[in-house]
PDB file of C-alpha atoms (C1' of nucleotides) in Angstrom:
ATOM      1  CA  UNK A   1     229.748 124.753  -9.394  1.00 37.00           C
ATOM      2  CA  UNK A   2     228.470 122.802  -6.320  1.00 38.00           C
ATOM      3  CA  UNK A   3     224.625 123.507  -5.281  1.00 43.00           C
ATOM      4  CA  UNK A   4     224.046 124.349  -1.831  1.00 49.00           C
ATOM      5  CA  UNK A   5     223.324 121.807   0.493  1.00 56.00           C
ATOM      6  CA  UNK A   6     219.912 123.197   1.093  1.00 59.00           C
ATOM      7  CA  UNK A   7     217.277 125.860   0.478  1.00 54.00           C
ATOM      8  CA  UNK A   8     218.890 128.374   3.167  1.00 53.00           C
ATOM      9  CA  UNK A   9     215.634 129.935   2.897  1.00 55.00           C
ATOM     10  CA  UNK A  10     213.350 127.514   4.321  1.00 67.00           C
ATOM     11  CA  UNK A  11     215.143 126.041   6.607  1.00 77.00           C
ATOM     12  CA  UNK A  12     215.546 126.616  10.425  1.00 83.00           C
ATOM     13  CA  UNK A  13     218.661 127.713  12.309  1.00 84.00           C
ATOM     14  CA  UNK A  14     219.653 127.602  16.035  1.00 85.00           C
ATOM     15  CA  UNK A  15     218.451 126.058  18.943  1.00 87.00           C
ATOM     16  CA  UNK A  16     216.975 122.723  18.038  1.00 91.00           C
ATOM     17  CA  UNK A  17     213.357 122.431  19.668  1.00 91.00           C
ATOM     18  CA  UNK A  18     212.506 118.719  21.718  1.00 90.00           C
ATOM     19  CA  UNK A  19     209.886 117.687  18.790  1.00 90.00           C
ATOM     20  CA  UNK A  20     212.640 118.360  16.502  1.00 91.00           C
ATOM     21  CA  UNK A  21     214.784 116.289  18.240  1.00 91.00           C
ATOM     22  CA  UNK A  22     211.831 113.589  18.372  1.00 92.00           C
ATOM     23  CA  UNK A  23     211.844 114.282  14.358  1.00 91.00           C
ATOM     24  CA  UNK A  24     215.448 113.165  13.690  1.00 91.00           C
ATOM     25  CA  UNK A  25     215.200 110.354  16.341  1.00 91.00           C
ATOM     26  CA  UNK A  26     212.288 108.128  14.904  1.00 91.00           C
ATOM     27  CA  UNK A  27     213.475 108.672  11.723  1.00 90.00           C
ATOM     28  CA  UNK A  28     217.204 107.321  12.421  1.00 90.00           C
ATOM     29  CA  UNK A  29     215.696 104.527  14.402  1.00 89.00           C
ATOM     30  CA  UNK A  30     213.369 103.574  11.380  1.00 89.00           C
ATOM     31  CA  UNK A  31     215.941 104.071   8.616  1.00 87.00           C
ATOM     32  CA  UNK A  32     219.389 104.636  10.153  1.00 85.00           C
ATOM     33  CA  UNK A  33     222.077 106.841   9.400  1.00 83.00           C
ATOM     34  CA  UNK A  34     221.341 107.193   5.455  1.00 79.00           C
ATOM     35  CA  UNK A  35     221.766 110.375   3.031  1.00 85.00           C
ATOM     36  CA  UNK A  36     222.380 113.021   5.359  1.00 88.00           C
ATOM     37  CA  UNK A  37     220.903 115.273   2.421  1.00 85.00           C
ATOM     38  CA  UNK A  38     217.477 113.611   2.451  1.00 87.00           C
ATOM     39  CA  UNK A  39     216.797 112.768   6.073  1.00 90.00           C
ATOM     40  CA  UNK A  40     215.300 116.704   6.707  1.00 89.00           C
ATOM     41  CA  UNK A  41     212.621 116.529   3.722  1.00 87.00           C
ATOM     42  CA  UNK A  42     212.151 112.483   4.713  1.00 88.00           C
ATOM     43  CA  UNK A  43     211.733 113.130   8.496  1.00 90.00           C
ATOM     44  CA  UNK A  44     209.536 116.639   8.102  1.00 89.00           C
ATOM     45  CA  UNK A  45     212.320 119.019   9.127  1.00 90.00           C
ATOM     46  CA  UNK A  46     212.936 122.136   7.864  1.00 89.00           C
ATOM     47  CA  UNK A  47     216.833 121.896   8.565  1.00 90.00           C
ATOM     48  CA  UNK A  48     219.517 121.503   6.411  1.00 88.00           C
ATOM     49  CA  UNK A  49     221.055 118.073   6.354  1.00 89.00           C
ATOM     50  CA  UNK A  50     224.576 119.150   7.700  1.00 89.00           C
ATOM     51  CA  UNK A  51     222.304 120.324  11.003  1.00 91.00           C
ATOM     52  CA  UNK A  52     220.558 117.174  11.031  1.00 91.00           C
ATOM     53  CA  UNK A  53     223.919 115.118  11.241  1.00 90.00           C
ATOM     54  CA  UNK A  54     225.745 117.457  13.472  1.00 90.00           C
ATOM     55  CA  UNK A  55     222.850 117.598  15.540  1.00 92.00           C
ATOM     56  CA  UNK A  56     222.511 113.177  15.594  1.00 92.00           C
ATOM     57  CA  UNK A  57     226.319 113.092  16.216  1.00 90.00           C
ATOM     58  CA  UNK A  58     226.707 115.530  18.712  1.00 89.00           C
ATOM     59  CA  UNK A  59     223.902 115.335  20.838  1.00 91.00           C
ATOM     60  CA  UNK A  60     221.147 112.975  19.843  1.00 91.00           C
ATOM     61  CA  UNK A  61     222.964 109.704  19.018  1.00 89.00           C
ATOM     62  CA  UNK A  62     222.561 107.371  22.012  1.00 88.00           C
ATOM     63  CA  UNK A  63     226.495 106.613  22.448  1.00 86.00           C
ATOM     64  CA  UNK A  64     227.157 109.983  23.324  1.00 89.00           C
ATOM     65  CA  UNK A  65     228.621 110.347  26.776  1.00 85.00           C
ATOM     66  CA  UNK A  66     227.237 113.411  28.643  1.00 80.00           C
ATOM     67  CA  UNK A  67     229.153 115.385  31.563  1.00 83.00           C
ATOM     68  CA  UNK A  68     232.035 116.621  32.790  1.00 86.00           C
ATOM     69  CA  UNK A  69     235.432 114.997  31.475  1.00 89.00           C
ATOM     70  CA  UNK A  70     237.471 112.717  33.958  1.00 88.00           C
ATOM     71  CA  UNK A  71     240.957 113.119  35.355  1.00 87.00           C
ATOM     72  CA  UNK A  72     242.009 110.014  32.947  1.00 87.00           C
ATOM     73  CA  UNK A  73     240.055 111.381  29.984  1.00 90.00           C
ATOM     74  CA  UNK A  74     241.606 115.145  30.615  1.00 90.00           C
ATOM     75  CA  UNK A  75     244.977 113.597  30.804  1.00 87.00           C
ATOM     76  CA  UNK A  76     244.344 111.511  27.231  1.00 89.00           C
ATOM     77  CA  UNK A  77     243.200 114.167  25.481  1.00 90.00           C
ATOM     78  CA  UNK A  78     246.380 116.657  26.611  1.00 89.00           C
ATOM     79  CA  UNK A  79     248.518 113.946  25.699  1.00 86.00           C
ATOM     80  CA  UNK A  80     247.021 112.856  22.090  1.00 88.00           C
ATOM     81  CA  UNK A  81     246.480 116.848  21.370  1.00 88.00           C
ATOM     82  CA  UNK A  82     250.674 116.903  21.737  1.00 84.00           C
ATOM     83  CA  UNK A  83     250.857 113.775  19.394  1.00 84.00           C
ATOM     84  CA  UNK A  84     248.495 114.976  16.889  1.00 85.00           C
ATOM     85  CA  UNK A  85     247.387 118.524  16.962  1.00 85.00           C
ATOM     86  CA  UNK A  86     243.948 119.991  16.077  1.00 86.00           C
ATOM     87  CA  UNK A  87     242.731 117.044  14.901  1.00 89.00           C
ATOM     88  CA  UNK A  88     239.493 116.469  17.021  1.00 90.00           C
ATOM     89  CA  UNK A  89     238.008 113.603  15.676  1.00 89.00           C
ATOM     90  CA  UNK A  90     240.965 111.328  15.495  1.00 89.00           C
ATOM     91  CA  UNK A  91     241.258 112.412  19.478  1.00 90.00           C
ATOM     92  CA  UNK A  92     237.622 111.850  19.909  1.00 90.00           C
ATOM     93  CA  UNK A  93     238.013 108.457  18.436  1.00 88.00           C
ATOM     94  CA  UNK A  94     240.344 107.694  21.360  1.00 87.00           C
ATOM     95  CA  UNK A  95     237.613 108.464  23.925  1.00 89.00           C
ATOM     96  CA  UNK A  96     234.321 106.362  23.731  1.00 88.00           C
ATOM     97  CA  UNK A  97     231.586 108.947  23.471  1.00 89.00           C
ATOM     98  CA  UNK A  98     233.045 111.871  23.155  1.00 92.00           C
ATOM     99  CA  UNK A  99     232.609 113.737  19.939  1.00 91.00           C
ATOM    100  CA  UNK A 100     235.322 116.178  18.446  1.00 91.00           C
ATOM    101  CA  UNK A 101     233.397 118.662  18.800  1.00 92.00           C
ATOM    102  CA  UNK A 102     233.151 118.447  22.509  1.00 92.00           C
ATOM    103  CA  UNK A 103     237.011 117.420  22.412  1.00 92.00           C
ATOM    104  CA  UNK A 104     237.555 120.997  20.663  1.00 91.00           C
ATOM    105  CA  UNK A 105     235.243 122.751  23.156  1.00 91.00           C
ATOM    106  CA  UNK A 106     237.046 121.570  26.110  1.00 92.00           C
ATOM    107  CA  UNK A 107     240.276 121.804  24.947  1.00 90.00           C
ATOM    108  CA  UNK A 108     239.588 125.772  24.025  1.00 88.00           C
ATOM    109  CA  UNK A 109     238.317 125.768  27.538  1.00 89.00           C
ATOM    110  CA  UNK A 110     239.926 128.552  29.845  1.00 86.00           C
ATOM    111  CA  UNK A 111     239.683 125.612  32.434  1.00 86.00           C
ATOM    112  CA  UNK A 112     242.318 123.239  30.460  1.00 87.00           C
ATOM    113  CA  UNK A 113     243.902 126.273  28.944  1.00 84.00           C
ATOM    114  CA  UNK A 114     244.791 127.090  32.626  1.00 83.00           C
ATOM    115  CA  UNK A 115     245.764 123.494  33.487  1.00 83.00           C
ATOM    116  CA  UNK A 116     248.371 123.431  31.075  1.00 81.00           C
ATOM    117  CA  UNK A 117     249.659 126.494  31.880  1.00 75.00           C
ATOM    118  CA  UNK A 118     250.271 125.542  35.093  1.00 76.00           C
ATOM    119  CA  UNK A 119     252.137 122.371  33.626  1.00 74.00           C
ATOM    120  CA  UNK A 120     254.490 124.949  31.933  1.00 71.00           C
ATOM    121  CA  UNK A 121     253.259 123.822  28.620  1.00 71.00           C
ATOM    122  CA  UNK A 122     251.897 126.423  25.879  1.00 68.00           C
ATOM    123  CA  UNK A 123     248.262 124.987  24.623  1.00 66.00           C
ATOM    124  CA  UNK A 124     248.912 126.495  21.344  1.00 66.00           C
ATOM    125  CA  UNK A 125     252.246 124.598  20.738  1.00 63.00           C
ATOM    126  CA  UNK A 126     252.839 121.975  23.133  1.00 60.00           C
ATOM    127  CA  UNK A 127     256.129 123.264  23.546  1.00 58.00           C
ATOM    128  CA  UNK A 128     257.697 123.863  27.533  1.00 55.00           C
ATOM    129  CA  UNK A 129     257.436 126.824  28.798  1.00 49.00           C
ATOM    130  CA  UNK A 130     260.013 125.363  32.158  1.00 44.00           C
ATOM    131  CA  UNK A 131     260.493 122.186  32.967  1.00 37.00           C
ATOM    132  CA  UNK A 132     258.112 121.216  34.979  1.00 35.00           C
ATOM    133  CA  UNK A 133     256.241 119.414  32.790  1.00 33.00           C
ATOM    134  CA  UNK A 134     256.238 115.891  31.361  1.00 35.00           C
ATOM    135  CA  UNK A 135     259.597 114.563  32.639  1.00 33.00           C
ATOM    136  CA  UNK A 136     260.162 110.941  30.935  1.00 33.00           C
ATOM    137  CA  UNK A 137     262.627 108.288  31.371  1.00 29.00           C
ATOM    138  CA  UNK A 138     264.415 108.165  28.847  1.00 31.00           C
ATOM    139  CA  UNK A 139     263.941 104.075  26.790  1.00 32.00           C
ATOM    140  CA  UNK A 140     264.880 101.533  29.549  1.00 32.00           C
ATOM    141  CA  UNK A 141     267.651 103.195  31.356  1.00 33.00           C
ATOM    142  CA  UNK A 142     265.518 105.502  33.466  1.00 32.00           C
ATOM    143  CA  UNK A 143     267.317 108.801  33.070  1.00 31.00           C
ATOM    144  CA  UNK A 144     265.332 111.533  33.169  1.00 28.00           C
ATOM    145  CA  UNK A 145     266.012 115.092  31.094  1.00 28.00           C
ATOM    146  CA  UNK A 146     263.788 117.660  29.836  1.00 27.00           C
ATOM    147  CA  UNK A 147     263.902 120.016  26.664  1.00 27.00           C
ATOM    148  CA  UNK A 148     262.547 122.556  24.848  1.00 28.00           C
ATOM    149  CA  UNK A 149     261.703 120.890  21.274  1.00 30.00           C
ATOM    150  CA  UNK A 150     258.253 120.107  20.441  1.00 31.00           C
ATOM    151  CA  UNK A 151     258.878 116.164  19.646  1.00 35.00           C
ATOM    152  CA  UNK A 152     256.648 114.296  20.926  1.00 35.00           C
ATOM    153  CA  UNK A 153     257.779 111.211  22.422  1.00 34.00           C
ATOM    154  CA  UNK A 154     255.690 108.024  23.498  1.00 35.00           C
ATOM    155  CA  UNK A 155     255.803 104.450  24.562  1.00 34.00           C
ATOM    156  CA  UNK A 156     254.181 101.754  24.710  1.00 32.00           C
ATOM    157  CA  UNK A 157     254.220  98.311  24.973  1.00 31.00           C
ATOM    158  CA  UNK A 158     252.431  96.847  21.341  1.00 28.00           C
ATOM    159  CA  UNK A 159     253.104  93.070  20.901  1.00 29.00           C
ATOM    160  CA  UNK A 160     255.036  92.974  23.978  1.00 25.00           C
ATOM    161  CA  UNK A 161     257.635  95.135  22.479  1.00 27.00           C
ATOM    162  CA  UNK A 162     258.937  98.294  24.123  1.00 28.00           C
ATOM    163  CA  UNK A 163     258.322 100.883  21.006  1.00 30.00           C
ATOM    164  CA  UNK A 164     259.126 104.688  20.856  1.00 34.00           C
ATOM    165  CA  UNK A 165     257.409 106.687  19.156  1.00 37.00           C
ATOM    166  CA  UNK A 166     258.664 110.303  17.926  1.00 41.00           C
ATOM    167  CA  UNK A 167     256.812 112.339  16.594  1.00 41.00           C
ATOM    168  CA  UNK A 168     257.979 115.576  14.860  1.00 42.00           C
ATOM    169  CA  UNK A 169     256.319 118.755  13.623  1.00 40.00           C
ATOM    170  CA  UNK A 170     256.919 120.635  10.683  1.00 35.00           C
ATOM    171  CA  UNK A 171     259.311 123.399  12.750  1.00 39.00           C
ATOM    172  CA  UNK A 172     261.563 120.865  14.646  1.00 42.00           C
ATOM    173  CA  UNK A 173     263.798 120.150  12.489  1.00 38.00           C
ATOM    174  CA  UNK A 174     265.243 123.810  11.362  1.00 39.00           C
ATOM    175  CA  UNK A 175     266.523 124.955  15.104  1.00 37.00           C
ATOM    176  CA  UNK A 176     270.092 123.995  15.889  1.00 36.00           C
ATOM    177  CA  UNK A 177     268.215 122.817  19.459  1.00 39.00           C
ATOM    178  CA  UNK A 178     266.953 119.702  17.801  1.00 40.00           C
ATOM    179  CA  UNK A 179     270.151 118.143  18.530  1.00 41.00           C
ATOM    180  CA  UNK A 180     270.166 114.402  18.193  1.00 38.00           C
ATOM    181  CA  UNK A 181     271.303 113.491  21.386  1.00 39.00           C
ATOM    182  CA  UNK A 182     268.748 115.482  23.428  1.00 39.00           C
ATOM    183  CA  UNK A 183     266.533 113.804  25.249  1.00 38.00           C
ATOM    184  CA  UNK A 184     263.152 115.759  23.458  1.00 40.00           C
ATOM    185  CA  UNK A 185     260.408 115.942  26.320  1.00 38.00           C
ATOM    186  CA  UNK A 186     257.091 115.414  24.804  1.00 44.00           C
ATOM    187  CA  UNK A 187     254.626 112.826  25.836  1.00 45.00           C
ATOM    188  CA  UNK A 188     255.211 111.139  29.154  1.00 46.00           C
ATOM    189  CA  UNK A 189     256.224 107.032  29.515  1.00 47.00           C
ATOM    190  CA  UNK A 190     252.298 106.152  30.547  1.00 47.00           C
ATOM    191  CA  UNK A 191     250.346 107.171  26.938  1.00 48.00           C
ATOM    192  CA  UNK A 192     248.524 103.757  25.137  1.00 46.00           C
ATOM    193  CA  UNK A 193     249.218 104.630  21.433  1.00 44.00           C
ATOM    194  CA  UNK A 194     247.656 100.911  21.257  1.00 43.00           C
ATOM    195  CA  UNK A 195     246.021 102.796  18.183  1.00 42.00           C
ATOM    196  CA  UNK A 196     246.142 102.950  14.504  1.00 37.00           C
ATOM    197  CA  UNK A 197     247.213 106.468  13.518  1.00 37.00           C
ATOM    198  CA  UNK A 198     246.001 107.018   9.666  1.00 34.00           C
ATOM    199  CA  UNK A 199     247.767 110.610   9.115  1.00 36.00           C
ATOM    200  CA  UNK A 200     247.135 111.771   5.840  1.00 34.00           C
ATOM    201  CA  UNK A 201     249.235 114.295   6.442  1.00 37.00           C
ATOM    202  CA  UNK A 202     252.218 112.426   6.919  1.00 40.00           C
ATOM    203  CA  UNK A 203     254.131 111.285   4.025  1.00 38.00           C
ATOM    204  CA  UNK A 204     255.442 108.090   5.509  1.00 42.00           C
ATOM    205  CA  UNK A 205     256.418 106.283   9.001  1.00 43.00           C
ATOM    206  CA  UNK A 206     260.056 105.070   9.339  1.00 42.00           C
ATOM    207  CA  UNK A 207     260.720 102.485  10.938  1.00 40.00           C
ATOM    208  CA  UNK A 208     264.333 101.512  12.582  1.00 39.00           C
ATOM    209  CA  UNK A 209     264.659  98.451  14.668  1.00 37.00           C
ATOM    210  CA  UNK A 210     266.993  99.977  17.263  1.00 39.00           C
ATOM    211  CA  UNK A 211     266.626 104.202  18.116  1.00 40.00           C
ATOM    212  CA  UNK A 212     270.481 104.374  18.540  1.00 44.00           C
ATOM    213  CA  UNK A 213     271.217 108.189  17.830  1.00 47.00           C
ATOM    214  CA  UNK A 214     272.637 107.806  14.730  1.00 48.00           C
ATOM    215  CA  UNK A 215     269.368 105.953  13.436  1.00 47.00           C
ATOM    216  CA  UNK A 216     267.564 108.838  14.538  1.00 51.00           C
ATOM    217  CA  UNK A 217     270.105 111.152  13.075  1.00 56.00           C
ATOM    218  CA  UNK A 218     269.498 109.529   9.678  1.00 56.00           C
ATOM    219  CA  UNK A 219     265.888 109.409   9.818  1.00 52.00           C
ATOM    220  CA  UNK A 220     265.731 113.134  11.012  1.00 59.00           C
ATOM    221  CA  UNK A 221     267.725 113.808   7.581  1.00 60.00           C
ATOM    222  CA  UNK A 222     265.161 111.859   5.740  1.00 57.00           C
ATOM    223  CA  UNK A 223     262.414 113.360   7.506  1.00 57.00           C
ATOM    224  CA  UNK A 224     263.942 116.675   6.822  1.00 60.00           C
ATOM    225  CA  UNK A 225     264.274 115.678   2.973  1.00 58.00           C
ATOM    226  CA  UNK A 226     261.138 114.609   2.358  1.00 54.00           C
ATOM    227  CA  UNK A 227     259.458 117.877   4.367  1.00 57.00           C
ATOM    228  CA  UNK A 228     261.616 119.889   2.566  1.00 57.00           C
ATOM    229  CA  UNK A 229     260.115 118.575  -0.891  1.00 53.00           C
ATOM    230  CA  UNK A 230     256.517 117.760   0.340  1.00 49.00           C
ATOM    231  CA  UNK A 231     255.860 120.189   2.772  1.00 51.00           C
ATOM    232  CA  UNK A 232     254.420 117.420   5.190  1.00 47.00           C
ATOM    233  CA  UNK A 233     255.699 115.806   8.294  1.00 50.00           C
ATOM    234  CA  UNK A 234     256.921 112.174   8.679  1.00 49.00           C
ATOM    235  CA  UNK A 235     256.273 110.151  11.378  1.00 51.00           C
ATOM    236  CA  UNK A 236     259.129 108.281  12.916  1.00 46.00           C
ATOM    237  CA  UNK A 237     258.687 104.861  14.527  1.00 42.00           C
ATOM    238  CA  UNK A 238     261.522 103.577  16.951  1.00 37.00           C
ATOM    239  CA  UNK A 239     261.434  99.938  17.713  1.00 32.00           C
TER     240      UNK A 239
ATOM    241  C1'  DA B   1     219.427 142.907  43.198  1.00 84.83           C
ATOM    242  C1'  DA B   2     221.626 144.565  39.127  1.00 84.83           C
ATOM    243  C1'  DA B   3     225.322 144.841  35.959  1.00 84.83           C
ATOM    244  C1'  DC B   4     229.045 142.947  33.963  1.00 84.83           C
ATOM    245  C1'  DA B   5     232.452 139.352  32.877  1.00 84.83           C
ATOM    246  C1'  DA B   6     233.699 134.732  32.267  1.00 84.83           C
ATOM    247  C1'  DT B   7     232.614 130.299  30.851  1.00 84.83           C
ATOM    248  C1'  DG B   8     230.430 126.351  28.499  1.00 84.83           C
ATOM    249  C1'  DC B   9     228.389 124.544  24.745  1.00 84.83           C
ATOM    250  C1'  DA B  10     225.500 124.005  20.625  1.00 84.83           C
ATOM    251  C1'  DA B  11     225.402 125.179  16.114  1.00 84.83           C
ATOM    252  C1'  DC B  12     226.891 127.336  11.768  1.00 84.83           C
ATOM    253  C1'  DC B  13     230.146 128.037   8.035  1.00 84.83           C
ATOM    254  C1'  DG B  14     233.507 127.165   4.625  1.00 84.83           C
ATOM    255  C1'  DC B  15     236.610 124.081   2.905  1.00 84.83           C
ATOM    256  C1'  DA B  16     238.672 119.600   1.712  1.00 84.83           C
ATOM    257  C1'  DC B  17     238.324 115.153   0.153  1.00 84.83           C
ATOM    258  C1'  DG B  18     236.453 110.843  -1.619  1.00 84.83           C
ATOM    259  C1'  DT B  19     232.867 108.995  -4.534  1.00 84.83           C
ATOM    260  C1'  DT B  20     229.671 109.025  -8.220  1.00 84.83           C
ATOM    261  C1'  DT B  21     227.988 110.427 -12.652  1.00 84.83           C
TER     262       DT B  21
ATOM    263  C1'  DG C   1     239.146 113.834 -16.850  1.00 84.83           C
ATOM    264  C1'  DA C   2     235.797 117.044 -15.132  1.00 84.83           C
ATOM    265  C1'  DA C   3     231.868 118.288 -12.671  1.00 84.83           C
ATOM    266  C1'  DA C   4     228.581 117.335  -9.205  1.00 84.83           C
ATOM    267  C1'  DC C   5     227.542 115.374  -5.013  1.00 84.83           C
ATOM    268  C1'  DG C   6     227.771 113.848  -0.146  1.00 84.83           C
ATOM    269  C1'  DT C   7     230.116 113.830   3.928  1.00 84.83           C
ATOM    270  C1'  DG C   8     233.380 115.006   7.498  1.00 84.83           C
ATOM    271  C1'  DC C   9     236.404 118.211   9.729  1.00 84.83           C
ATOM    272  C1'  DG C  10     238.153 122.270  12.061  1.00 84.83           C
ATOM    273  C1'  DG C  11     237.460 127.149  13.013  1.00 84.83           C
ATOM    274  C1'  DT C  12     234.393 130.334  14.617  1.00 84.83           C
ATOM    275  C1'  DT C  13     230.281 132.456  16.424  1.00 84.83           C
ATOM    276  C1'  DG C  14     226.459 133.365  19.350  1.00 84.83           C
ATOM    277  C1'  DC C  15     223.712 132.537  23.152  1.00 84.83           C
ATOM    278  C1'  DA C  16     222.562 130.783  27.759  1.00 84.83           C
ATOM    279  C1'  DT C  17     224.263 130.069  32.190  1.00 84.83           C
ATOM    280  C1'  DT C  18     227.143 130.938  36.074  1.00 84.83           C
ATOM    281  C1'  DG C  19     230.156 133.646  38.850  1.00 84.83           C
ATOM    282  C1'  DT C  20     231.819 138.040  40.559  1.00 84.83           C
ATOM    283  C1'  DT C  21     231.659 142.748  41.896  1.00 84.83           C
TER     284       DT C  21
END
DNA sequence: AAACAATGCAACCGCACGTTT
DNA sequence: GAAACGTGCGGTTGCATTGTT
């Protein structure tokens, strides 16, 4: 069995005080981010070494961006929560000094709950609630058509390529609505996915150098297959 | 001014996963 | 290969602050 991570006992919980603070800052600056597990005893804190890190990446570490979110970061984070669900950090990677847990915080927030609301989106699922939110054009040829699936659909330019990307949750491929000639609203035309998207919860990415419909047809099967014997999603990749 | 509700945020907890022994 | 260890993540809680009645 795994020891605790500390002496519960003798350690402190709560509020950290300022000369705590000071504590875990000299000692960082002399040493650096070592052992989490040894920097309380090593620095003279009684605090459990899970607090001590939380506390450095959350609040003490000098990259950490303090204040309100911006219109562009608000937008970002609505738009990489439809694209890849609860998972904070990855979306806190996205935005230079924000941490998940401040990411999580927000996005919990009645004030972004409301915001998407408003969008007709449901913050729990991403999926439309009335289409009023995130109309796209659809590839090049600028129609425009909303839908009730919870795809998520992106582009961006990578390489100077024009490249799709769909993304779809375990539940969208059992409805009879995930027809393959909808247009699935999801993410609209002006997301940067200029990123590199390690899901370890996906079992692969398939890649197809057109989207015709019957591409996506076929990959949706082999999506479905492979969910249907793994139990996790696949990420497809239109190019 | 007081009471209550809503909100924001820091921190804790348990679990999962990769690494080391 | 199994157990122990260290770390990171996401969910949740609790408290302080702010707004409303």
């Amino acid at each position: 069995m795994r020891s605790p991570c500390c002496d519960k006992q003798e350690t402190n919980k709560g509020a950290w005080s300022k000369e705590e603070d000071q504590k875990l800052i000299d000692y960082i600056r002399a040493h650096g981010e070592v052992s989490w597990r040894s920097v309380p005893k090593a620095a003279g804190l009684l605090r459990c070494g899970k607090s001590c890190r939380l506390r450095w990446i959350n609040y003490l570490h000098p990259d950490v961006k303090r204040g309100n979110f911006e219109e562009d970061e608000e937008d970002l984070i609505i738009k990489l929560h439809a694209l890849l669900g609860n998972r904070w950090s990855l979306i806190a990677g996205r935005l230079p000094g924000r941490t998940d847990n401040e990411v999580k915080n927000y996005w919990n927030s009645p004030h972004l709950r409301k915001k998407l609301k408003s969008m007709g989106v449901d913050p729990d699922n991403h999926r439309v609630t009335h289409n009023t939110a995130f109309r796209r054009s659809q590839s090049s040829n600028n129609n425009t058509a909303t839908g009730s699936t919870t795809d998520g659909v992106a582009n961006s330019n990578v390489n100077e390529q024009r490249v799709e990307l769909r993304w779809a949750p375990l539940d969208s491929f059992n409805a009879e609505e995930n027809n393959p000639n909808d247009d699935n609203v999801g993410l609209p035309d002006d997301l940067n996915l200029d990123l590199t998207i390690a899901v370890p919860s996906c079992t692969q990415l398939v890649e197809k150098s057109q989207g015709s419909n019957n591409d996506f047809t076929e990959a949706k099967t082999m999506a479905k297959t492979l969910l249907e014997n793994t139990g996790k999603p696949t990420l497809l990749l239109f190019r």
